[in-house]
Amino acid sequence: IDEDTWYPFGDFIDLTIWTSKSVEFPLYLRVPEWSKNAKILMNGEDLEAEAQASSYVVLKRVWSNGDQVRLELPQNIEVKTWSKLRNAVSVRRGPLWYSLKIGERWNRYGGTDEWPAFEILPTTSWNYGLALNPANPASSISLITQKPPAYQPFTPEAAPIILRAKARRVPLWKEEKRMAGELPASPVQTNESLEDITLIPMGCARLRIASFPTVLFK
């Protein structure tokens, strides 16, 4: 069985069956817990199978050489509120959580030339609160870029998916001992201007702000 996919950055997984003769066996397809409206296609035809989240779909059939199965997993943008974290919010799309893209300065502070040690410090603002539509928070986040992943996609520059959000700086949220200070309770009052910020998959970020306070929407 050959697999062709961009997962977790892409929305589908293609499987091609190669066999010297017809053979019967069950193929189990896992539908992840975040999935809504998953779809399974067999040789391009919708099977209209029950593909519930957090379950397996079992395809038991006689397989022929070259049969193709596609598992489509639409990735919707979601906003999660953390009531136990002062009502902070995080952004998720499919299996991935997203972090603010932050400029980096690498300072050598030890190690050897073969195995150097660095500290990474921010060169751009990090203390933002998200401006979200209270009626539909996810509608305030938009997909800007989705592209095939590079050989090593987990860097800020190579992030295969980029999201765009509206945000305002939160000046009272300050650095403490070279770390982000305590997250202020949402919603935060701030007079800063509305800005566009970039969100990338958390695994692509080395400096991570993935839980945000909320600020005035308009």
PDB file of C-alpha atoms in Angstrom:
ATOM      1  CA  ILE A   1       0.000   0.000   0.000  1.00  0.00           C
ATOM      2  CA  ASP A   2       1.479   3.353  -1.095  1.00  0.00           C
ATOM      3  CA  GLU A   3       0.532   6.521   0.798  1.00  0.00           C
ATOM      4  CA  ASP A   4       0.566  10.022  -0.702  1.00  0.00           C
ATOM      5  CA  THR A   5      -0.315  12.902   1.596  1.00  0.00           C
ATOM      6  CA  TRP A   6       0.589  16.349   2.951  1.00  0.00           C
ATOM      7  CA  TYR A   7      -0.900  15.425   6.313  1.00  0.00           C
ATOM      8  CA  PRO A   8      -0.917  17.056   8.851  1.00  0.00           C
ATOM      9  CA  PHE A   9      -0.693  20.133   6.615  1.00  0.00           C
ATOM     10  CA  GLY A  10      -3.002  18.807   3.904  1.00  0.00           C
ATOM     11  CA  ASP A  11      -6.648  17.782   3.912  1.00  0.00           C
ATOM     12  CA  PHE A  12      -6.476  14.307   2.373  1.00  0.00           C
ATOM     13  CA  ILE A  13      -4.628  10.978   2.443  1.00  0.00           C
ATOM     14  CA  ASP A  14      -4.387   8.867  -0.722  1.00  0.00           C
ATOM     15  CA  LEU A  15      -3.752   5.117  -0.515  1.00  0.00           C
ATOM     16  CA  THR A  16      -3.006   2.956  -3.557  1.00  0.00           C
ATOM     17  CA  ILE A  17      -3.246  -0.822  -3.337  1.00  0.00           C
ATOM     18  CA  TRP A  18      -0.701  -2.856  -5.312  1.00  0.00           C
ATOM     19  CA  THR A  19      -1.336  -6.597  -5.542  1.00  0.00           C
ATOM     20  CA  SER A  20      -0.373  -9.354  -7.969  1.00  0.00           C
ATOM     21  CA  LYS A  21      -3.903 -10.769  -7.827  1.00  0.00           C
ATOM     22  CA  SER A  22      -7.277  -9.957  -6.335  1.00  0.00           C
ATOM     23  CA  VAL A  23      -7.231 -10.304  -2.554  1.00  0.00           C
ATOM     24  CA  GLU A  24      -9.795  -9.782   0.214  1.00  0.00           C
ATOM     25  CA  PHE A  25      -8.855  -8.023   3.440  1.00  0.00           C
ATOM     26  CA  PRO A  26     -10.258  -5.290   5.722  1.00  0.00           C
ATOM     27  CA  LEU A  27      -8.679  -1.841   5.560  1.00  0.00           C
ATOM     28  CA  TYR A  28      -9.115   0.232   8.731  1.00  0.00           C
ATOM     29  CA  LEU A  29      -9.148   4.014   8.367  1.00  0.00           C
ATOM     30  CA  ARG A  30      -8.857   6.116  11.502  1.00  0.00           C
ATOM     31  CA  VAL A  31     -10.981   9.295  11.626  1.00  0.00           C
ATOM     32  CA  PRO A  32      -9.396  11.701  14.152  1.00  0.00           C
ATOM     33  CA  GLU A  33     -11.334  13.331  16.975  1.00  0.00           C
ATOM     34  CA  TRP A  34     -11.142  16.835  15.477  1.00  0.00           C
ATOM     35  CA  SER A  35     -12.602  15.746  12.128  1.00  0.00           C
ATOM     36  CA  LYS A  36     -15.966  16.974  10.926  1.00  0.00           C
ATOM     37  CA  ASN A  37     -17.529  15.877   7.619  1.00  0.00           C
ATOM     38  CA  ALA A  38     -14.824  13.349   6.763  1.00  0.00           C
ATOM     39  CA  LYS A  39     -15.329  11.629   3.414  1.00  0.00           C
ATOM     40  CA  ILE A  40     -14.023   8.406   1.879  1.00  0.00           C
ATOM     41  CA  LEU A  41     -13.672   7.897  -1.863  1.00  0.00           C
ATOM     42  CA  MET A  42     -12.969   4.623  -3.636  1.00  0.00           C
ATOM     43  CA  ASN A  43     -11.479   5.027  -7.108  1.00  0.00           C
ATOM     44  CA  GLY A  44     -12.918   8.549  -7.194  1.00  0.00           C
ATOM     45  CA  GLU A  45     -16.439   7.592  -6.085  1.00  0.00           C
ATOM     46  CA  ASP A  46     -17.866   8.778  -2.766  1.00  0.00           C
ATOM     47  CA  LEU A  47     -18.601   5.733  -0.603  1.00  0.00           C
ATOM     48  CA  GLU A  48     -20.989   7.743   1.590  1.00  0.00           C
ATOM     49  CA  ALA A  49     -19.585   5.822   4.553  1.00  0.00           C
ATOM     50  CA  GLU A  50     -20.293   6.727   8.173  1.00  0.00           C
ATOM     51  CA  ALA A  51     -17.046   8.500   9.038  1.00  0.00           C
ATOM     52  CA  GLN A  52     -17.581   9.674  12.596  1.00  0.00           C
ATOM     53  CA  ALA A  53     -14.887  11.487  14.569  1.00  0.00           C
ATOM     54  CA  SER A  54     -12.786   9.321  16.904  1.00  0.00           C
ATOM     55  CA  SER A  55     -13.721   6.115  15.114  1.00  0.00           C
ATOM     56  CA  TYR A  56     -12.514   3.620  12.530  1.00  0.00           C
ATOM     57  CA  VAL A  57     -14.103   3.050   9.151  1.00  0.00           C
ATOM     58  CA  VAL A  58     -13.599  -0.527   7.969  1.00  0.00           C
ATOM     59  CA  LEU A  59     -13.441  -1.186   4.231  1.00  0.00           C
ATOM     60  CA  LYS A  60     -13.770  -4.948   3.757  1.00  0.00           C
ATOM     61  CA  ARG A  61     -13.706  -5.907   0.114  1.00  0.00           C
ATOM     62  CA  VAL A  62     -11.897  -7.760  -2.628  1.00  0.00           C
ATOM     63  CA  TRP A  63      -9.084  -5.453  -3.711  1.00  0.00           C
ATOM     64  CA  SER A  64      -7.677  -5.231  -7.220  1.00  0.00           C
ATOM     65  CA  ASN A  65      -4.318  -3.955  -8.342  1.00  0.00           C
ATOM     66  CA  GLY A  66      -4.303  -0.159  -8.529  1.00  0.00           C
ATOM     67  CA  ASP A  67      -7.392   0.420  -6.323  1.00  0.00           C
ATOM     68  CA  GLN A  68      -7.252   3.868  -4.773  1.00  0.00           C
ATOM     69  CA  VAL A  69      -8.748   5.107  -1.507  1.00  0.00           C
ATOM     70  CA  ARG A  70      -8.876   8.752  -0.511  1.00  0.00           C
ATOM     71  CA  LEU A  71      -9.640   9.848   3.050  1.00  0.00           C
ATOM     72  CA  GLU A  72     -10.671  13.504   3.008  1.00  0.00           C
ATOM     73  CA  LEU A  73     -10.365  15.341   6.313  1.00  0.00           C
ATOM     74  CA  PRO A  74     -11.527  18.958   5.938  1.00  0.00           C
ATOM     75  CA  GLN A  75      -9.545  21.150   8.310  1.00  0.00           C
ATOM     76  CA  ASN A  76     -11.681  23.885   9.815  1.00  0.00           C
ATOM     77  CA  ILE A  77     -10.359  26.803  11.828  1.00  0.00           C
ATOM     78  CA  GLU A  78     -11.475  26.685  15.460  1.00  0.00           C
ATOM     79  CA  VAL A  79     -10.930  28.962  18.457  1.00  0.00           C
ATOM     80  CA  LYS A  80     -10.653  27.300  21.856  1.00  0.00           C
ATOM     81  CA  THR A  81     -11.306  29.256  25.063  1.00  0.00           C
ATOM     82  CA  TRP A  82      -9.396  28.135  28.154  1.00  0.00           C
ATOM     83  CA  SER A  83     -11.636  29.075  31.078  1.00  0.00           C
ATOM     84  CA  LYS A  84      -8.988  27.924  33.586  1.00  0.00           C
ATOM     85  CA  LEU A  85      -6.361  30.136  31.923  1.00  0.00           C
ATOM     86  CA  ARG A  86      -8.102  33.462  32.507  1.00  0.00           C
ATOM     87  CA  ASN A  87     -10.242  32.945  29.391  1.00  0.00           C
ATOM     88  CA  ALA A  88      -7.275  32.919  27.053  1.00  0.00           C
ATOM     89  CA  VAL A  89      -7.856  31.579  23.539  1.00  0.00           C
ATOM     90  CA  SER A  90      -5.897  29.366  21.146  1.00  0.00           C
ATOM     91  CA  VAL A  91      -6.317  28.765  17.424  1.00  0.00           C
ATOM     92  CA  ARG A  92      -6.531  25.318  15.879  1.00  0.00           C
ATOM     93  CA  ARG A  93      -6.918  24.102  12.314  1.00  0.00           C
ATOM     94  CA  GLY A  94      -7.411  20.384  11.973  1.00  0.00           C
ATOM     95  CA  PRO A  95      -4.726  18.524  13.933  1.00  0.00           C
ATOM     96  CA  LEU A  96      -2.446  21.551  14.387  1.00  0.00           C
ATOM     97  CA  TRP A  97      -2.427  24.377  16.930  1.00  0.00           C
ATOM     98  CA  TYR A  98      -1.066  27.755  15.859  1.00  0.00           C
ATOM     99  CA  SER A  99       1.447  30.177  17.290  1.00  0.00           C
ATOM    100  CA  LEU A 100       2.348  33.799  16.618  1.00  0.00           C
ATOM    101  CA  LYS A 101       5.162  34.179  14.090  1.00  0.00           C
ATOM    102  CA  ILE A 102       7.918  36.051  15.937  1.00  0.00           C
ATOM    103  CA  GLY A 103      11.178  37.423  14.556  1.00  0.00           C
ATOM    104  CA  GLU A 104      14.284  35.737  15.981  1.00  0.00           C
ATOM    105  CA  ARG A 105      17.762  36.781  17.092  1.00  0.00           C
ATOM    106  CA  TRP A 106      20.154  33.908  17.770  1.00  0.00           C
ATOM    107  CA  ASN A 107      22.871  34.586  20.353  1.00  0.00           C
ATOM    108  CA  ARG A 108      25.697  32.124  20.877  1.00  0.00           C
ATOM    109  CA  TYR A 109      26.157  31.519  24.591  1.00  0.00           C
ATOM    110  CA  GLY A 110      28.093  28.296  24.948  1.00  0.00           C
ATOM    111  CA  GLY A 111      28.803  24.830  23.673  1.00  0.00           C
ATOM    112  CA  THR A 112      31.423  23.956  21.087  1.00  0.00           C
ATOM    113  CA  ASP A 113      31.765  24.800  17.411  1.00  0.00           C
ATOM    114  CA  GLU A 114      30.576  21.279  16.652  1.00  0.00           C
ATOM    115  CA  TRP A 115      27.688  21.442  19.131  1.00  0.00           C
ATOM    116  CA  PRO A 116      27.008  25.146  19.719  1.00  0.00           C
ATOM    117  CA  ALA A 117      24.404  26.427  22.175  1.00  0.00           C
ATOM    118  CA  PHE A 118      22.221  29.414  21.346  1.00  0.00           C
ATOM    119  CA  GLU A 119      19.545  31.477  23.003  1.00  0.00           C
ATOM    120  CA  ILE A 120      16.765  32.789  20.776  1.00  0.00           C
ATOM    121  CA  LEU A 121      15.316  36.216  21.547  1.00  0.00           C
ATOM    122  CA  PRO A 122      12.401  38.028  19.868  1.00  0.00           C
ATOM    123  CA  THR A 123      13.002  40.859  17.407  1.00  0.00           C
ATOM    124  CA  THR A 124       9.298  41.615  16.857  1.00  0.00           C
ATOM    125  CA  SER A 125       6.361  42.246  19.187  1.00  0.00           C
ATOM    126  CA  TRP A 126       4.846  39.206  20.870  1.00  0.00           C
ATOM    127  CA  ASN A 127       2.365  40.649  23.395  1.00  0.00           C
ATOM    128  CA  TYR A 128      -0.807  40.646  21.303  1.00  0.00           C
ATOM    129  CA  GLY A 129      -4.433  40.016  22.134  1.00  0.00           C
ATOM    130  CA  LEU A 130      -6.718  38.580  19.464  1.00  0.00           C
ATOM    131  CA  ALA A 131      -9.637  40.676  18.212  1.00  0.00           C
ATOM    132  CA  LEU A 132     -12.356  38.091  17.639  1.00  0.00           C
ATOM    133  CA  ASN A 133     -15.964  38.386  16.552  1.00  0.00           C
ATOM    134  CA  PRO A 134     -17.872  37.301  19.704  1.00  0.00           C
ATOM    135  CA  ALA A 135     -20.663  35.769  17.630  1.00  0.00           C
ATOM    136  CA  ASN A 136     -18.281  33.622  15.558  1.00  0.00           C
ATOM    137  CA  PRO A 137     -14.660  33.781  16.769  1.00  0.00           C
ATOM    138  CA  ALA A 138     -13.301  31.462  14.059  1.00  0.00           C
ATOM    139  CA  SER A 139     -14.578  33.809  11.328  1.00  0.00           C
ATOM    140  CA  SER A 140     -11.955  36.340  12.442  1.00  0.00           C
ATOM    141  CA  ILE A 141      -9.116  34.002  11.396  1.00  0.00           C
ATOM    142  CA  SER A 142      -8.364  33.409   7.708  1.00  0.00           C
ATOM    143  CA  LEU A 143      -6.206  30.985   5.758  1.00  0.00           C
ATOM    144  CA  ILE A 144      -3.539  32.850   3.769  1.00  0.00           C
ATOM    145  CA  THR A 145      -1.223  30.127   2.466  1.00  0.00           C
ATOM    146  CA  GLN A 146      -1.399  26.358   2.134  1.00  0.00           C
ATOM    147  CA  LYS A 147       1.431  24.753   0.170  1.00  0.00           C
ATOM    148  CA  PRO A 148       3.250  21.408  -0.040  1.00  0.00           C
ATOM    149  CA  PRO A 149       5.593  20.913   2.913  1.00  0.00           C
ATOM    150  CA  ALA A 150       9.338  21.206   2.380  1.00  0.00           C
ATOM    151  CA  TYR A 151      11.695  18.420   3.389  1.00  0.00           C
ATOM    152  CA  GLN A 152      12.001  20.143   6.776  1.00  0.00           C
ATOM    153  CA  PRO A 153       8.754  22.119   7.197  1.00  0.00           C
ATOM    154  CA  PHE A 154       9.110  22.801  10.914  1.00  0.00           C
ATOM    155  CA  THR A 155      10.761  26.229  10.746  1.00  0.00           C
ATOM    156  CA  PRO A 156       9.143  29.681  10.735  1.00  0.00           C
ATOM    157  CA  GLU A 157      10.307  30.348   7.167  1.00  0.00           C
ATOM    158  CA  ALA A 158       9.111  27.002   5.766  1.00  0.00           C
ATOM    159  CA  ALA A 159       5.704  26.863   7.461  1.00  0.00           C
ATOM    160  CA  PRO A 160       3.376  25.203   4.915  1.00  0.00           C
ATOM    161  CA  ILE A 161       0.280  26.892   6.351  1.00  0.00           C
ATOM    162  CA  ILE A 162      -0.104  30.543   7.351  1.00  0.00           C
ATOM    163  CA  LEU A 163      -3.133  32.055   9.056  1.00  0.00           C
ATOM    164  CA  ARG A 164      -3.992  35.715   9.436  1.00  0.00           C
ATOM    165  CA  ALA A 165      -5.701  37.267  12.475  1.00  0.00           C
ATOM    166  CA  LYS A 166      -6.614  40.719  13.759  1.00  0.00           C
ATOM    167  CA  ALA A 167      -4.957  41.724  17.004  1.00  0.00           C
ATOM    168  CA  ARG A 168      -3.961  44.620  19.245  1.00  0.00           C
ATOM    169  CA  ARG A 169      -0.816  45.050  21.318  1.00  0.00           C
ATOM    170  CA  VAL A 170      -1.304  44.583  25.055  1.00  0.00           C
ATOM    171  CA  PRO A 171       1.339  46.833  26.703  1.00  0.00           C
ATOM    172  CA  LEU A 172       0.570  45.611  30.234  1.00  0.00           C
ATOM    173  CA  TRP A 173       1.622  42.089  29.191  1.00  0.00           C
ATOM    174  CA  LYS A 174       5.360  42.375  29.717  1.00  0.00           C
ATOM    175  CA  GLU A 175       8.500  40.303  29.726  1.00  0.00           C
ATOM    176  CA  GLU A 176       9.552  38.893  33.087  1.00  0.00           C
ATOM    177  CA  LYS A 177      13.089  37.526  33.451  1.00  0.00           C
ATOM    178  CA  ARG A 178      13.436  36.968  29.697  1.00  0.00           C
ATOM    179  CA  MET A 179      10.129  35.100  29.612  1.00  0.00           C
ATOM    180  CA  ALA A 180       6.603  36.165  28.712  1.00  0.00           C
ATOM    181  CA  GLY A 181       4.916  37.437  31.867  1.00  0.00           C
ATOM    182  CA  GLU A 182       1.650  36.182  33.322  1.00  0.00           C
ATOM    183  CA  LEU A 183      -1.151  36.128  30.783  1.00  0.00           C
ATOM    184  CA  PRO A 184      -3.639  38.943  31.506  1.00  0.00           C
ATOM    185  CA  ALA A 185      -7.286  38.045  32.007  1.00  0.00           C
ATOM    186  CA  SER A 186      -9.575  38.375  28.979  1.00  0.00           C
ATOM    187  CA  PRO A 187     -10.965  40.629  27.722  1.00  0.00           C
ATOM    188  CA  VAL A 188      -8.100  43.123  28.018  1.00  0.00           C
ATOM    189  CA  GLN A 189      -8.595  46.866  27.652  1.00  0.00           C
ATOM    190  CA  THR A 190      -6.062  48.389  25.272  1.00  0.00           C
ATOM    191  CA  ASN A 191      -5.967  51.513  23.115  1.00  0.00           C
ATOM    192  CA  GLU A 192      -3.475  50.097  20.642  1.00  0.00           C
ATOM    193  CA  SER A 193      -4.290  50.044  16.929  1.00  0.00           C
ATOM    194  CA  LEU A 194      -5.714  47.004  15.196  1.00  0.00           C
ATOM    195  CA  GLU A 195      -3.030  45.028  13.318  1.00  0.00           C
ATOM    196  CA  ASP A 196      -2.776  41.943  11.123  1.00  0.00           C
ATOM    197  CA  ILE A 197      -0.672  39.212  12.702  1.00  0.00           C
ATOM    198  CA  THR A 198       0.612  35.963  11.236  1.00  0.00           C
ATOM    199  CA  LEU A 199       0.033  32.569  12.841  1.00  0.00           C
ATOM    200  CA  ILE A 200       2.043  29.462  11.924  1.00  0.00           C
ATOM    201  CA  PRO A 201       1.815  25.840  13.104  1.00  0.00           C
ATOM    202  CA  MET A 202       3.181  25.641  16.635  1.00  0.00           C
ATOM    203  CA  GLY A 203       5.701  22.996  15.589  1.00  0.00           C
ATOM    204  CA  CYS A 204       7.216  25.518  13.142  1.00  0.00           C
ATOM    205  CA  ALA A 205       7.780  28.161  15.832  1.00  0.00           C
ATOM    206  CA  ARG A 206      10.812  28.294  18.099  1.00  0.00           C
ATOM    207  CA  LEU A 207       9.442  31.209  20.133  1.00  0.00           C
ATOM    208  CA  ARG A 208       5.854  30.309  20.956  1.00  0.00           C
ATOM    209  CA  ILE A 209       2.887  32.411  21.942  1.00  0.00           C
ATOM    210  CA  ALA A 210      -0.057  30.084  21.367  1.00  0.00           C
ATOM    211  CA  SER A 211      -2.456  31.256  24.107  1.00  0.00           C
ATOM    212  CA  PHE A 212      -3.696  34.813  23.692  1.00  0.00           C
ATOM    213  CA  PRO A 213      -5.859  37.208  25.653  1.00  0.00           C
ATOM    214  CA  THR A 214      -8.809  38.692  23.784  1.00  0.00           C
ATOM    215  CA  VAL A 215      -9.281  42.406  23.092  1.00  0.00           C
ATOM    216  CA  LEU A 216     -11.954  44.684  21.666  1.00  0.00           C
ATOM    217  CA  PHE A 217     -13.166  43.363  18.320  1.00  0.00           C
ATOM    218  CA  LYS A 218     -13.871  46.643  16.517  1.00  0.00           C
TER     219      LYS A 218
END
